[in-house]
Every structure is written in structure tokens, then in C-alpha cells.
Coordinates of N, CA and C in Angstrom, one line a residue:
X1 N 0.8 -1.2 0.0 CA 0.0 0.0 0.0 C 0.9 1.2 0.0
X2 N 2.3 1.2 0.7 CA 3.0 2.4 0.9 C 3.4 2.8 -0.3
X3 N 3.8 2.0 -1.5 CA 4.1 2.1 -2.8 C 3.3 2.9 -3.5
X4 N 1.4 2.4 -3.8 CA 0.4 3.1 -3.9 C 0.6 4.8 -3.3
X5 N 0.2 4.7 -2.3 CA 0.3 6.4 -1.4 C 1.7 7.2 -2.0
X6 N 2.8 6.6 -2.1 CA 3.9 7.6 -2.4 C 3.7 8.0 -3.5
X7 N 3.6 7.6 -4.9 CA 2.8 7.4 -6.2 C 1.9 8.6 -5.9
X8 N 0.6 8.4 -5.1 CA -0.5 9.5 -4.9 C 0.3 10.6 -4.4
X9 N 1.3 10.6 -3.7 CA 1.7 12.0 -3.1 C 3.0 12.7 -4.5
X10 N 3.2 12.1 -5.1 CA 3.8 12.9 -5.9 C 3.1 12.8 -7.5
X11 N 2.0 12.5 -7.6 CA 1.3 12.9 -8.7 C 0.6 14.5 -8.8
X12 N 0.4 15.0 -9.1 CA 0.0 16.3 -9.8 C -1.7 16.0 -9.5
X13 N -1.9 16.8 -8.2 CA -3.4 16.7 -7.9 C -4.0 18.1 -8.0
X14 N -4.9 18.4 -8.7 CA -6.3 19.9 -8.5 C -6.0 20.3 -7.4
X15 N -5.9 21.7 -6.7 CA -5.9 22.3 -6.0 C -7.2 21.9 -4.9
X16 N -6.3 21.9 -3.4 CA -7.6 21.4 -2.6 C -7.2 20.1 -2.3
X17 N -6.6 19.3 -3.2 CA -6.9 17.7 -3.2 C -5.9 17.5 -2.2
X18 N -5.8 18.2 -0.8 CA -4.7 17.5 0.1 C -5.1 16.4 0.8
X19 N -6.5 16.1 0.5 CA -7.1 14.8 1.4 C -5.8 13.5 1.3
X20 N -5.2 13.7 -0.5 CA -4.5 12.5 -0.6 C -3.4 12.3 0.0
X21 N -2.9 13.6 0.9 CA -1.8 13.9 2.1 C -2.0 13.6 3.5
X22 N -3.0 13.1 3.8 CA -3.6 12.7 5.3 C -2.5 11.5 5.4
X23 N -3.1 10.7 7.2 CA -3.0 9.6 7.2 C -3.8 8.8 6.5
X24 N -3.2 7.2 6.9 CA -4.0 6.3 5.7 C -5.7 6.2 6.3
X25 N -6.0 6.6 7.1 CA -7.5 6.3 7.8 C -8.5 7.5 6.9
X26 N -7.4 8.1 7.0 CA -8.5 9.8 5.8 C -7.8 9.1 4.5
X27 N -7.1 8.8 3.9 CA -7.1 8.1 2.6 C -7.7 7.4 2.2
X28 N -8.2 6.0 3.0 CA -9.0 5.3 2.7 C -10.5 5.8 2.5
X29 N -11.3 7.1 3.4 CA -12.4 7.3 3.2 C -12.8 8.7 2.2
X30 N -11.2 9.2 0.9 CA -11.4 10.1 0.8 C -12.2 9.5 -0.4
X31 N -13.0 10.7 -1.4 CA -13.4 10.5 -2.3 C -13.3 11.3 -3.7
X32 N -13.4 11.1 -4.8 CA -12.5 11.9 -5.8 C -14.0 12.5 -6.1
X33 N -15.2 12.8 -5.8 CA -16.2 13.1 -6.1 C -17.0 12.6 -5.4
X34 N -18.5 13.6 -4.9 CA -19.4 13.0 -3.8 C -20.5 11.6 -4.5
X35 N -20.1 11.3 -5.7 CA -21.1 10.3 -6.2 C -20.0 9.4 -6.3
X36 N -19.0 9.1 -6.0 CA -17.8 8.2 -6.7 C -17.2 7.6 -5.0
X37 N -17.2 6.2 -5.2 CA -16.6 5.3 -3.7 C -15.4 5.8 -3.5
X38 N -15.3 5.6 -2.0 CA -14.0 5.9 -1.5 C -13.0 4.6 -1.9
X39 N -11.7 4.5 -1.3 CA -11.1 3.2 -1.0 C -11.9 2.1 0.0
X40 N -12.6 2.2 0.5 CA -13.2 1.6 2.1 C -14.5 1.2 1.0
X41 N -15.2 1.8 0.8 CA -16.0 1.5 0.5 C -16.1 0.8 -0.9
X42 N -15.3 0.5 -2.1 CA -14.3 -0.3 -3.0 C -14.2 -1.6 -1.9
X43 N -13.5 -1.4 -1.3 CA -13.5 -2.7 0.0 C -14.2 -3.4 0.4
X44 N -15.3 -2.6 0.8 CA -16.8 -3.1 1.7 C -17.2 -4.2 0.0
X45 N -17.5 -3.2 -1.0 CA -17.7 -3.8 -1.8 C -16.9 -5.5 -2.4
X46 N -16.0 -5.5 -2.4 CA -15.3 -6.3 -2.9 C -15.5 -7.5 -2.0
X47 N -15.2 -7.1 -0.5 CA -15.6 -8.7 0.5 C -17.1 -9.0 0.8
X48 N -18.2 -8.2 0.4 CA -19.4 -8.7 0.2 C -19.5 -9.4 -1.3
X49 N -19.3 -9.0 -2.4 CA -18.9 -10.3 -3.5 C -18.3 -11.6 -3.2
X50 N -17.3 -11.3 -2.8 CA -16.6 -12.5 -2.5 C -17.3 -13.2 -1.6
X51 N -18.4 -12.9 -0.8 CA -19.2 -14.1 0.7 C -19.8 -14.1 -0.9
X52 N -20.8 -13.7 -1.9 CA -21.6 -13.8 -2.8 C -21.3 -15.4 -3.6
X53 N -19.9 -14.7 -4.2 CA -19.7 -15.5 -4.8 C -19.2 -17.1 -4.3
X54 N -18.6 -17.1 -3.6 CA -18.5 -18.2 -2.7 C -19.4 -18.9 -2.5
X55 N -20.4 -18.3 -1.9 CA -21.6 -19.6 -1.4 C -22.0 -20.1 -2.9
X56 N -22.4 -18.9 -4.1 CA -22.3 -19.4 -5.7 C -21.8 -21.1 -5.6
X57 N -20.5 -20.7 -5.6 CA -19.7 -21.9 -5.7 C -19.9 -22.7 -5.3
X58 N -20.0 -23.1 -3.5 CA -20.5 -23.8 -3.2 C -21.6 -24.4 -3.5
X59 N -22.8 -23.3 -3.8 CA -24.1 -24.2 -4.3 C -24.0 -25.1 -5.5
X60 N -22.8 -24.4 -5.9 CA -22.9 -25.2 -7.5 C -22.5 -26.4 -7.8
X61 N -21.2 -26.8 -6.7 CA -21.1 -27.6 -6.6 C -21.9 -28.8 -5.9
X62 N -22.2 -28.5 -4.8 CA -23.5 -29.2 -4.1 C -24.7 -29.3 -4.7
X63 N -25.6 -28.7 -5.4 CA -26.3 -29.1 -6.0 C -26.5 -29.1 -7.6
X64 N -27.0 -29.8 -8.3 CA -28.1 -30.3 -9.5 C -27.8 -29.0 -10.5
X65 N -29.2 -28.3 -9.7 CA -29.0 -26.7 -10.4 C -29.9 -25.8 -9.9
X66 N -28.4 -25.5 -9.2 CA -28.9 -24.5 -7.6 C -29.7 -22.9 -8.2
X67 N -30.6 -22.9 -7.8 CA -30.9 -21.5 -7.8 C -30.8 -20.2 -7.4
X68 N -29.9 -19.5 -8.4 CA -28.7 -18.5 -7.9 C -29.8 -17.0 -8.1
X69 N -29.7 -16.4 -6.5 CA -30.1 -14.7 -6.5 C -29.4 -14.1 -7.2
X70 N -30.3 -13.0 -7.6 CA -29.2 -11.5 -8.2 C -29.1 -10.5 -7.4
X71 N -27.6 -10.3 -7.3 CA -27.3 -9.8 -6.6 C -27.6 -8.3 -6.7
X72 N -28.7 -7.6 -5.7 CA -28.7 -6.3 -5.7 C -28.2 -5.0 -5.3
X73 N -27.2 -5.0 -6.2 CA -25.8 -3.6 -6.1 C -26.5 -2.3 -5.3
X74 N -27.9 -2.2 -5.9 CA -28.4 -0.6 -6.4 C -28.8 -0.4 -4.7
X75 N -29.3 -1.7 -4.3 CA -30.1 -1.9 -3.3 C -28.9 -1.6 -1.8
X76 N -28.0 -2.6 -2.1 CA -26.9 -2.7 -1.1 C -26.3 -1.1 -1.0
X77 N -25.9 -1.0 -1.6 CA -26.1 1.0 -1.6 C -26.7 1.9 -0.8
X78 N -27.8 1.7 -1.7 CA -29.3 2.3 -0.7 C -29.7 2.3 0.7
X79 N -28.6 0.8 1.1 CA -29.1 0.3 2.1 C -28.1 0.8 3.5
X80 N -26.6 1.6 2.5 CA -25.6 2.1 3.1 C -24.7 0.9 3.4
X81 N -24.8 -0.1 3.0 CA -23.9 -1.7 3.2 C -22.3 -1.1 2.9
X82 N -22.0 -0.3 2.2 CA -20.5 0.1 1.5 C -20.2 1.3 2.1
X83 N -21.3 2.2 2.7 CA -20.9 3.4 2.9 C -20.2 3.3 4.8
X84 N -20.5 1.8 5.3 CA -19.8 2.0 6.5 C -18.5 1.5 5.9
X85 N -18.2 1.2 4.9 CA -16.6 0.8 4.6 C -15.9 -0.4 5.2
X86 N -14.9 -0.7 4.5 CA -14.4 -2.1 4.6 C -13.9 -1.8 6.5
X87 N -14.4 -3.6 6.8 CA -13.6 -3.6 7.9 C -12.7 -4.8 8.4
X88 N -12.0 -4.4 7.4 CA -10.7 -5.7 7.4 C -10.1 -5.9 8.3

């Protein structure tokens, strides 16, 4: 991750953009725009697919021809599921 951050600290950011100079706790929840995911919340996202996709797998293998939900992104959102952010 440190490789990543030093990279961000010497790229050429918009005026204002010191968020990407914090510690890594304000890095992780900063955002490049109020409709656009932070780092944390990329996160939250990424290990709720992965429980998704896994049990997938396992049904698939365990059964016949398991009956797979769609997964509701718009909903999980809505629901604020990403906006408490990854908690690794």
C-alpha cells in the first residue's frame, strides 16, 4: 500500500486535493467526487462479492442446479452496506 500512497503524493493533484496527504484512515475514506466510492467503501464492496460469490460456488457444486439470486448492487447502496466501509 505504501508504494500506492507515495505514487498519490507525488502525482500532480487539483488544488484542494490535500485529502491524498492525510493519514492512511482519511485516505482510505477520501473521495475523488461525492457520487464516486472511497477506498473503504471499494472494499466493503469487494468482500461482500466475494461471501456472494463463494456460497455461488459452493451451491454449484452441491447441487443439481442450484438456484442462484441476483445480486442487488443498487439496493446494497441504498441500504448504506458500503458506505460503513471495509472492515478488514
Amino acid at each position: 500500500m505504501q508504494p500506492a500512497i507515495s505514487l498519490l503524493e507525488k502525482t500532480a493533484a487539483p488544488a484542494g486535493n490535500d485529502a491524498l496527504r492525510f493519514g492512511r484512515g482519511s485516505l482510505l475514506h477520501w473521495k475523488p467526487a461525492p457520487e464516486r466510492w472511497s477506498i473503504s467503501e471499494v472494499l466493503a464492496h469487494l468482500a461482500a462479492r466475494e461471501q456472494v460469490y463463494a456460497e455461488r460456488a459452493l451451491r454449484m457444486v452441491a447441487e443439481e442446479s442450484p438456484a442462484l439470486m441476483k445480486y442487488d448492487l443498487a439496493g446494497a447502496v441504498a441500504r448504506g452496506e458500503y458506505s460503513r466501509g471495509w472492515r478488514g
